[in-house]
Amino acid sequence: MMKNKDLGLATKAIHAGTKRDLQYGSLVMPIYQTSTFMFDSCEQGGKRFAGEEQGHIYTRLGNPTTDVLEARVAALEGTEACVFFSSGMGAISSVFWTICKSGSHIVADKTLYGCTFSFLKHGMTRYGVDVDFVDLSDTKNLEKALKKETAAVVFETPANPNLKVIDIKKIADISHAFNKNIKVVCDNTFATPVLQQPIALGCDVVVHSATKFLNGHGDVIAGCVCGTKEFLTEVRLFGLKDMTGAVLGPFEAFLIMRGLKTLDIRMERHCLNALKLVEYLQTNKKVEKIYFPGLKEHPNHEIVKKQMKTFGSMIAFEVSGGRQAGAKLLDNMKLCSLSVSLGDAETLVQHPASMTHSTYDAESLALADISEGLVRVSVGLENIEDIIADFEQSFKKI
Ligand SMILES: *Cc1c(COP(=O)(O)O)cnc(C)c1O
């Protein structure tokens, strides 16, 4: 096997971490659907628990099928290690349980996925962790917010749901210049490693909802964390093992590896379709404002060009007539599904204020720049003419 660093991304998504099946020569990694593993002797069991001998113990601590998936995603993100979880929230919460203790301080961007926001705002604060929500798209706000207790800086870029973009390198540089021990955590769910690699730009930790583009087929809930071997060992043996227990099942690991094989070509089509849908929306007089990193009018378009390969397939927009007109548009879609989640083959449409971001109260929504009428689209892999025709027929009904 060639060294990972010599391989292209599409090749890594198919081959990285592959282990040769010495028993039967299986091409695809088998599903080791087992909770526990047998030891040859008490001495061996003891050594495995003490970390003195490699080998499996119990699937909450690791599983051969999941091991290959983890090695593969680590190769895609360019990190030493990766740990998978049974959901994106399992991954994110395990990271903060690992990093923080009572008295710790977190700087979070003010626009986050609804449950990440709720975990930090209503969860961590119960345990003596102080969280400041600021707009990290202006790095001056970071400089003001950092303090000696700051243990982590966390953001999404592009952010869910309004596609706000944050300068990853600047955030990492400022945080580490202030204190090199601060963990800079980037949620890379919207971009995927195909479009953006936060570790190469200076971040310490990448988190994903693998439910979305990484799996890409709408049939799994999963998450992962990528970073150094040292940090990920802590995340696995404390955050995952003891605090959340949010362990991925081997069957889901198999499905995600199956999805990953086409990640690179899926992203290519996703991005092309999104560009064409944006072009259509720009010509539609009922669309008031479009949020898409590929538009020149996007407030951070220059940073987008610097840190992303292309623009992704998430679009948000406002319909003239506000929330009611938006709801009518969504209710009348025929091909596109009115569903939360994203990154699937199916085009999905939803209303963040009442759905994915309903954990925000009205005031927090306004603060996070998520308008009441915002509509979010995850552009799928259908023929773009059919997606556009569906929007067109539905727009006619409002
Ligand atoms: C969906 C999502 C999550 C949560 O992931 P789950 O797999 O649903 O737990 C976290 N961050 C972002 C940006 C998301 O879109």
Short mmCIF file of C-alpha atoms and ligand atoms in Angstrom, two decimals:
data_model
loop_
_atom_site.label_atom_id
_atom_site.label_comp_id
_atom_site.label_asym_id
_atom_site.label_seq_id
_atom_site.Cartn_x
_atom_site.Cartn_y
_atom_site.Cartn_z
CA MET A 1 0.00 0.00 0.00
CA MET A 2 1.27 3.45 -0.90
CA LYS A 3 1.67 6.10 1.79
CA ASN A 4 -1.52 8.14 2.32
CA LYS A 5 0.18 11.43 1.65
CA ASP A 6 0.94 10.35 -1.91
CA LEU A 7 -2.70 9.59 -2.68
CA GLY A 8 -5.47 11.84 -3.96
CA LEU A 9 -8.58 12.46 -1.90
CA ALA A 10 -10.91 10.24 -3.94
CA THR A 11 -8.40 7.39 -3.65
CA LYS A 12 -8.08 7.88 0.11
CA ALA A 13 -11.87 7.83 0.52
CA ILE A 14 -11.84 4.36 -1.05
CA HIS A 15 -8.56 2.85 0.21
CA ALA A 16 -7.07 4.59 3.25
CA GLY A 17 -6.81 2.38 6.31
CA THR A 18 -7.70 -0.80 4.41
CA LYS A 19 -6.60 -3.94 6.22
CA ARG A 20 -5.98 -7.07 4.21
CA ASP A 21 -8.36 -9.88 5.23
CA LEU A 22 -5.90 -12.71 5.84
CA GLN A 23 -8.63 -15.28 6.45
CA TYR A 24 -10.75 -15.00 3.27
CA GLY A 25 -9.34 -12.11 1.24
CA SER A 26 -12.59 -10.14 1.47
CA LEU A 27 -12.37 -7.00 -0.70
CA VAL A 28 -14.71 -5.02 1.56
CA MET A 29 -14.09 -4.74 5.30
CA PRO A 30 -16.43 -7.25 7.00
CA ILE A 31 -18.90 -6.15 9.66
CA TYR A 32 -17.64 -7.37 13.02
CA GLN A 33 -21.06 -7.37 14.63
CA THR A 34 -19.88 -8.20 18.12
CA SER A 35 -20.05 -6.46 21.46
CA THR A 36 -17.04 -8.17 23.00
CA PHE A 37 -13.82 -10.01 22.11
CA MET A 38 -12.22 -13.16 23.51
CA PHE A 39 -8.93 -13.15 25.39
CA ASP A 40 -6.53 -16.13 25.29
CA SER A 41 -5.78 -15.78 28.99
CA CYS A 42 -6.35 -13.57 32.02
CA GLU A 43 -2.84 -12.30 31.53
CA GLN A 44 -3.66 -11.15 28.01
CA GLY A 45 -6.97 -9.55 29.10
CA GLY A 46 -5.13 -7.71 31.85
CA LYS A 47 -2.49 -6.46 29.45
CA ARG A 48 -5.10 -5.16 27.02
CA PHE A 49 -6.90 -3.26 29.76
CA ALA A 50 -3.59 -1.84 30.95
CA GLY A 51 -2.78 -0.68 27.42
CA GLU A 52 0.31 -2.91 27.33
CA GLU A 53 -0.93 -5.02 24.44
CA GLN A 54 -2.77 -4.01 21.27
CA GLY A 55 -6.05 -5.77 20.56
CA HIS A 56 -9.76 -5.43 21.00
CA ILE A 57 -11.62 -5.63 24.30
CA TYR A 58 -15.21 -4.42 23.95
CA THR A 59 -16.85 -2.48 21.10
CA ARG A 60 -17.40 0.70 23.16
CA LEU A 61 -13.58 0.97 23.22
CA GLY A 62 -13.07 0.04 19.57
CA ASN A 63 -14.15 -2.39 16.86
CA PRO A 64 -12.24 -3.69 13.80
CA THR A 65 -14.85 -2.41 11.29
CA THR A 66 -14.99 1.03 12.91
CA ASP A 67 -11.15 1.11 13.12
CA VAL A 68 -10.90 1.09 9.32
CA LEU A 69 -13.52 3.84 8.99
CA GLU A 70 -11.64 5.95 11.55
CA ALA A 71 -8.31 5.52 9.75
CA ARG A 72 -9.99 6.45 6.48
CA VAL A 73 -11.56 9.69 7.74
CA ALA A 74 -8.34 10.65 9.57
CA ALA A 75 -6.57 10.35 6.20
CA LEU A 76 -9.20 12.57 4.56
CA GLU A 77 -8.89 15.29 7.20
CA GLY A 78 -5.10 14.92 7.39
CA THR A 79 -5.02 14.05 11.09
CA GLU A 80 -3.22 11.41 13.15
CA ALA A 81 -6.44 10.01 14.53
CA CYS A 82 -10.23 9.95 14.32
CA VAL A 83 -12.94 8.57 16.61
CA PHE A 84 -16.48 7.81 15.47
CA PHE A 85 -19.69 8.27 17.48
CA SER A 86 -23.35 7.33 17.18
CA SER A 87 -24.26 10.94 16.26
CA GLY A 88 -22.74 14.33 15.52
CA MET A 89 -24.01 15.50 18.91
CA GLY A 90 -22.32 12.47 20.53
CA ALA A 91 -19.05 13.60 18.91
CA ILE A 92 -19.42 17.29 19.82
CA SER A 93 -20.52 16.69 23.42
CA SER A 94 -17.72 14.12 23.97
CA VAL A 95 -15.16 16.74 22.82
CA PHE A 96 -16.36 19.35 25.33
CA TRP A 97 -16.70 16.85 28.19
CA THR A 98 -13.05 16.01 27.47
CA ILE A 99 -11.76 19.59 27.19
CA CYS A 100 -13.72 21.44 29.89
CA LYS A 101 -13.97 21.43 33.64
CA SER A 102 -15.82 23.70 36.03
CA GLY A 103 -14.35 27.19 35.59
CA SER A 104 -13.38 26.67 31.93
CA HIS A 105 -14.36 29.25 29.34
CA ILE A 106 -15.47 28.62 25.75
CA VAL A 107 -15.64 31.15 22.93
CA ALA A 108 -18.33 29.99 20.48
CA ASP A 109 -19.47 31.55 17.27
CA LYS A 110 -23.00 32.88 17.65
CA THR A 111 -24.36 30.94 14.64
CA LEU A 112 -24.33 27.21 15.36
CA TYR A 113 -26.44 24.16 14.62
CA GLY A 114 -29.42 24.29 17.04
CA CYS A 115 -28.41 21.39 19.30
CA THR A 116 -24.74 22.47 19.48
CA PHE A 117 -25.98 25.89 20.57
CA SER A 118 -28.28 24.30 23.14
CA PHE A 119 -25.57 21.93 24.44
CA LEU A 120 -23.25 24.88 25.08
CA LYS A 121 -25.82 27.46 26.20
CA HIS A 122 -28.12 25.27 28.30
CA GLY A 123 -25.90 22.24 28.98
CA MET A 124 -22.27 23.12 29.69
CA THR A 125 -23.25 26.27 31.63
CA ARG A 126 -25.04 24.07 34.21
CA TYR A 127 -21.66 22.63 35.18
CA GLY A 128 -19.77 25.88 35.80
CA VAL A 129 -18.49 26.32 32.25
CA ASP A 130 -18.71 29.87 30.96
CA VAL A 131 -19.63 30.29 27.27
CA ASP A 132 -19.43 33.51 25.25
CA PHE A 133 -21.25 33.60 21.91
CA VAL A 134 -19.65 36.12 19.55
CA ASP A 135 -19.51 36.80 15.82
CA LEU A 136 -16.23 35.16 14.79
CA SER A 137 -16.56 36.35 11.19
CA ASP A 138 -15.03 39.54 12.64
CA THR A 139 -11.81 38.36 14.33
CA LYS A 140 -11.67 41.44 16.56
CA ASN A 141 -14.50 39.85 18.54
CA LEU A 142 -12.26 36.86 19.25
CA GLU A 143 -9.44 39.07 20.56
CA LYS A 144 -11.90 40.71 22.97
CA ALA A 145 -13.40 37.42 24.16
CA LEU A 146 -10.24 35.37 24.89
CA LYS A 147 -9.23 35.08 28.55
CA LYS A 148 -6.89 33.00 30.64
CA GLU A 149 -9.61 30.40 31.37
CA THR A 150 -10.41 29.96 27.66
CA ALA A 151 -10.06 26.24 26.87
CA ALA A 152 -11.76 26.11 23.46
CA VAL A 153 -12.84 28.20 20.50
CA VAL A 154 -15.59 26.61 18.42
CA PHE A 155 -17.30 27.49 15.16
CA GLU A 156 -18.88 26.13 11.97
CA THR A 157 -17.88 27.34 8.53
CA PRO A 158 -19.95 27.59 6.42
CA ALA A 159 -22.35 27.88 9.35
CA ASN A 160 -25.71 26.16 9.71
CA PRO A 161 -28.15 27.55 8.56
CA ASN A 162 -27.12 30.94 7.12
CA LEU A 163 -23.83 29.98 5.40
CA LYS A 164 -21.78 32.52 7.32
CA VAL A 165 -18.06 32.00 6.65
CA ILE A 166 -15.24 32.35 9.16
CA ASP A 167 -11.52 32.80 8.43
CA ILE A 168 -10.19 29.51 9.82
CA LYS A 169 -6.48 30.37 9.71
CA LYS A 170 -6.94 33.75 11.38
CA ILE A 171 -9.06 32.29 14.19
CA ALA A 172 -6.51 29.51 14.80
CA ASP A 173 -3.55 31.92 14.70
CA ILE A 174 -5.10 34.45 17.08
CA SER A 175 -6.23 31.75 19.53
CA HIS A 176 -2.84 30.00 19.61
CA ALA A 177 -0.89 33.25 19.87
CA PHE A 178 -2.96 34.02 22.97
CA ASN A 179 -2.49 30.54 24.45
CA LYS A 180 -1.12 27.58 22.52
CA ASN A 181 -3.16 25.15 24.65
CA ILE A 182 -6.52 26.47 23.46
CA LYS A 183 -8.30 23.83 21.36
CA VAL A 184 -9.61 25.38 18.16
CA VAL A 185 -12.57 23.24 17.10
CA CYS A 186 -14.09 23.50 13.63
CA ASP A 187 -17.35 21.80 12.62
CA ASN A 188 -16.60 20.82 9.01
CA THR A 189 -20.00 19.19 8.32
CA PHE A 190 -21.10 21.61 5.57
CA ALA A 191 -17.80 21.67 3.65
CA THR A 192 -16.47 18.12 4.12
CA PRO A 193 -12.74 17.42 3.71
CA VAL A 194 -13.29 17.50 -0.06
CA LEU A 195 -13.87 21.27 0.00
CA GLN A 196 -11.98 22.39 3.10
CA GLN A 197 -9.33 21.03 5.47
CA PRO A 198 -9.30 22.97 8.75
CA ILE A 199 -6.34 21.11 10.29
CA ALA A 200 -4.02 22.29 7.50
CA LEU A 201 -5.19 25.84 8.33
CA GLY A 202 -4.20 25.51 12.00
CA CYS A 203 -7.21 24.04 13.81
CA ASP A 204 -6.66 21.41 16.49
CA VAL A 205 -9.91 19.49 16.21
CA VAL A 206 -12.41 18.81 13.42
CA VAL A 207 -15.89 17.53 14.21
CA HIS A 208 -18.51 16.21 11.81
CA SER A 209 -22.06 15.14 11.73
CA ALA A 210 -21.28 12.11 9.53
CA THR A 211 -25.05 11.76 9.18
CA LYS A 212 -24.73 14.37 6.43
CA PHE A 213 -22.35 14.37 3.42
CA LEU A 214 -19.83 11.80 4.74
CA ASN A 215 -22.42 9.04 4.75
CA GLY A 216 -24.51 10.86 2.19
CA HIS A 217 -27.37 8.40 1.84
CA GLY A 218 -29.81 9.50 4.53
CA ASP A 219 -29.76 6.16 6.34
CA VAL A 220 -27.35 6.61 9.26
CA ILE A 221 -26.95 8.91 12.28
CA ALA A 222 -23.24 9.27 13.13
CA GLY A 223 -20.49 11.73 14.02
CA CYS A 224 -16.72 11.88 14.30
CA VAL A 225 -13.83 13.84 15.78
CA CYS A 226 -10.40 14.19 14.11
CA GLY A 227 -7.20 15.45 15.72
CA THR A 228 -3.93 14.38 17.31
CA LYS A 229 -3.49 10.85 18.62
CA GLU A 230 -2.94 12.21 22.13
CA PHE A 231 -6.17 14.24 22.20
CA LEU A 232 -8.23 11.54 20.50
CA THR A 233 -7.06 8.93 23.01
CA GLU A 234 -8.47 11.17 25.75
CA VAL A 235 -11.68 11.72 23.78
CA ARG A 236 -12.09 7.95 23.33
CA LEU A 237 -11.13 6.83 26.83
CA PHE A 238 -12.91 9.59 28.73
CA GLY A 239 -15.37 11.54 26.54
CA LEU A 240 -16.74 8.51 24.74
CA LYS A 241 -16.06 5.63 27.13
CA ASP A 242 -17.10 7.29 30.38
CA MET A 243 -19.06 10.47 29.69
CA THR A 244 -21.39 9.96 26.72
CA GLY A 245 -21.06 6.30 25.72
CA ALA A 246 -22.18 7.42 22.27
CA VAL A 247 -20.59 4.50 20.45
CA LEU A 248 -21.16 3.79 16.74
CA GLY A 249 -22.46 0.37 15.74
CA PRO A 250 -20.30 -1.74 13.36
CA PHE A 251 -23.11 -1.90 10.77
CA GLU A 252 -23.28 1.90 10.62
CA ALA A 253 -19.48 1.98 10.21
CA PHE A 254 -19.89 -0.33 7.20
CA LEU A 255 -22.59 1.89 5.68
CA ILE A 256 -20.51 5.05 6.12
CA MET A 257 -17.52 3.40 4.40
CA ARG A 258 -19.83 2.47 1.55
CA GLY A 259 -20.99 6.09 1.35
CA LEU A 260 -17.45 7.49 1.54
CA LYS A 261 -16.40 5.66 -1.63
CA THR A 262 -18.39 8.18 -3.66
CA LEU A 263 -17.83 11.26 -1.47
CA ASP A 264 -15.55 12.97 -3.99
CA ILE A 265 -17.82 12.49 -7.02
CA ARG A 266 -20.95 13.21 -5.01
CA MET A 267 -19.51 16.54 -3.87
CA GLU A 268 -18.68 17.45 -7.44
CA ARG A 269 -22.31 16.96 -8.55
CA HIS A 270 -23.75 18.48 -5.34
CA CYS A 271 -21.72 21.65 -5.92
CA LEU A 272 -22.58 21.91 -9.62
CA ASN A 273 -26.29 21.48 -8.91
CA ALA A 274 -26.15 24.12 -6.18
CA LEU A 275 -24.52 26.66 -8.51
CA LYS A 276 -27.29 26.09 -11.07
CA LEU A 277 -30.07 26.35 -8.49
CA VAL A 278 -28.56 29.63 -7.23
CA GLU A 279 -28.49 30.95 -10.80
CA TYR A 280 -32.20 30.12 -11.10
CA LEU A 281 -33.04 31.70 -7.72
CA GLN A 282 -31.23 34.89 -8.76
CA THR A 283 -33.64 35.26 -11.70
CA ASN A 284 -36.72 34.65 -9.53
CA LYS A 285 -38.39 37.90 -8.48
CA LYS A 286 -39.99 36.27 -5.42
CA VAL A 287 -36.56 35.61 -3.90
CA GLU A 288 -35.39 38.52 -1.78
CA LYS A 289 -31.98 37.49 -0.55
CA ILE A 290 -29.74 34.49 -1.19
CA TYR A 291 -27.09 33.23 1.22
CA PHE A 292 -24.48 31.19 -0.65
CA PRO A 293 -20.66 31.26 -0.25
CA GLY A 294 -20.22 31.25 -4.04
CA LEU A 295 -21.86 34.65 -4.53
CA LYS A 296 -19.63 37.69 -4.92
CA GLU A 297 -22.05 39.51 -2.60
CA HIS A 298 -21.39 36.99 0.19
CA PRO A 299 -19.78 39.10 2.95
CA ASN A 300 -16.75 36.79 3.20
CA HIS A 301 -16.46 35.69 -0.43
CA GLU A 302 -12.69 36.47 -0.46
CA ILE A 303 -12.12 34.12 2.48
CA VAL A 304 -14.30 31.49 0.80
CA LYS A 305 -12.02 31.59 -2.24
CA LYS A 306 -8.96 31.28 0.00
CA GLN A 307 -10.06 28.35 2.15
CA MET A 308 -12.63 26.36 0.15
CA LYS A 309 -12.13 24.40 -3.06
CA THR A 310 -15.69 25.11 -4.23
CA PHE A 311 -18.82 26.44 -2.58
CA GLY A 312 -20.75 23.45 -1.29
CA SER A 313 -24.38 22.55 -1.86
CA MET A 314 -26.12 24.32 1.00
CA ILE A 315 -28.19 27.38 0.12
CA ALA A 316 -30.40 29.60 2.25
CA PHE A 317 -32.74 32.28 0.98
CA GLU A 318 -35.56 34.60 1.92
CA VAL A 319 -38.83 34.70 0.04
CA SER A 320 -40.64 38.01 -0.30
CA GLY A 321 -43.69 37.74 1.93
CA GLY A 322 -41.52 36.38 4.80
CA ARG A 323 -42.30 33.36 6.91
CA GLN A 324 -45.78 32.67 5.52
CA ALA A 325 -44.69 32.79 1.89
CA GLY A 326 -41.70 30.59 2.74
CA ALA A 327 -43.96 28.02 4.41
CA LYS A 328 -46.23 28.00 1.38
CA LEU A 329 -43.25 27.41 -0.90
CA LEU A 330 -42.08 24.47 1.22
CA ASP A 331 -45.58 22.97 1.59
CA ASN A 332 -45.99 22.85 -2.19
CA MET A 333 -42.72 21.18 -3.13
CA LYS A 334 -43.35 17.86 -4.88
CA LEU A 335 -39.94 16.36 -5.70
CA CYS A 336 -37.85 18.03 -2.99
CA SER A 337 -38.57 16.70 0.50
CA LEU A 338 -39.64 18.85 3.42
CA SER A 339 -37.09 17.36 5.83
CA VAL A 340 -34.30 18.43 8.14
CA SER A 341 -30.81 16.93 7.69
CA LEU A 342 -28.63 17.56 4.65
CA GLY A 343 -26.02 16.13 2.34
CA ASP A 344 -28.23 13.37 0.94
CA ALA A 345 -28.92 12.32 -2.66
CA GLU A 346 -32.44 13.74 -2.19
CA THR A 347 -32.86 17.52 -2.25
CA LEU A 348 -34.10 18.54 1.21
CA VAL A 349 -35.81 21.80 2.14
CA GLN A 350 -36.64 23.07 5.62
CA HIS A 351 -37.43 26.12 7.75
CA PRO A 352 -34.64 26.65 10.37
CA ALA A 353 -36.53 28.98 12.75
CA SER A 354 -39.23 26.38 13.45
CA MET A 355 -37.15 23.24 12.84
CA THR A 356 -33.35 22.77 13.12
CA HIS A 357 -32.87 26.01 15.06
CA SER A 358 -36.03 25.95 17.21
CA THR A 359 -33.73 25.58 20.25
CA TYR A 360 -33.02 29.32 19.85
CA ASP A 361 -35.54 31.75 21.35
CA ALA A 362 -36.62 34.73 19.17
CA GLU A 363 -33.96 37.03 20.63
CA SER A 364 -31.11 34.51 20.14
CA LEU A 365 -32.30 33.85 16.59
CA ALA A 366 -32.05 37.56 15.76
CA LEU A 367 -28.63 37.75 17.46
CA ALA A 368 -27.41 34.79 15.39
CA ASP A 369 -28.64 36.43 12.16
CA ILE A 370 -31.16 33.67 11.46
CA SER A 371 -34.24 35.42 10.08
CA GLU A 372 -37.77 34.13 10.74
CA GLY A 373 -38.40 33.64 7.03
CA LEU A 374 -35.16 31.88 6.11
CA VAL A 375 -35.53 28.74 3.96
CA ARG A 376 -32.62 26.25 3.82
CA VAL A 377 -31.96 23.93 0.89
CA SER A 378 -29.60 20.96 0.74
CA VAL A 379 -29.22 20.51 -3.00
CA GLY A 380 -29.22 16.82 -3.91
CA LEU A 381 -28.01 14.71 -6.78
CA GLU A 382 -31.14 14.63 -8.96
CA ASN A 383 -31.08 16.13 -12.47
CA ILE A 384 -30.90 19.85 -11.86
CA GLU A 385 -33.67 20.57 -14.41
CA ASP A 386 -36.06 18.54 -12.23
CA ILE A 387 -35.03 20.34 -9.04
CA ILE A 388 -35.49 23.75 -10.68
CA ALA A 389 -38.84 22.72 -12.19
CA ASP A 390 -40.05 21.74 -8.72
CA PHE A 391 -39.09 25.14 -7.26
CA GLU A 392 -40.68 26.86 -10.24
CA GLN A 393 -44.06 25.10 -9.85
CA SER A 394 -44.07 25.75 -6.11
CA PHE A 395 -43.11 29.44 -6.45
CA LYS A 396 -46.12 29.83 -8.78
CA LYS A 397 -48.41 28.88 -5.88
CA ILE A 398 -47.34 31.79 -3.65
C1 LIG B 1 -26.63 17.89 11.93
C2 LIG B 1 -25.51 18.69 12.48
C3 LIG B 1 -24.96 18.38 13.73
C4 LIG B 1 -25.51 17.29 14.62
O1 LIG B 1 -25.30 16.03 14.09
P1 LIG B 1 -26.22 14.73 14.39
O2 LIG B 1 -25.58 13.67 13.58
O3 LIG B 1 -27.62 15.09 13.92
O4 LIG B 1 -26.18 14.50 15.85
C5 LIG B 1 -23.87 19.13 14.15
N1 LIG B 1 -23.36 20.13 13.40
C6 LIG B 1 -23.89 20.46 12.20
C7 LIG B 1 -23.29 21.58 11.43
C8 LIG B 1 -24.99 19.76 11.70
O5 LIG B 1 -25.51 20.11 10.52
#
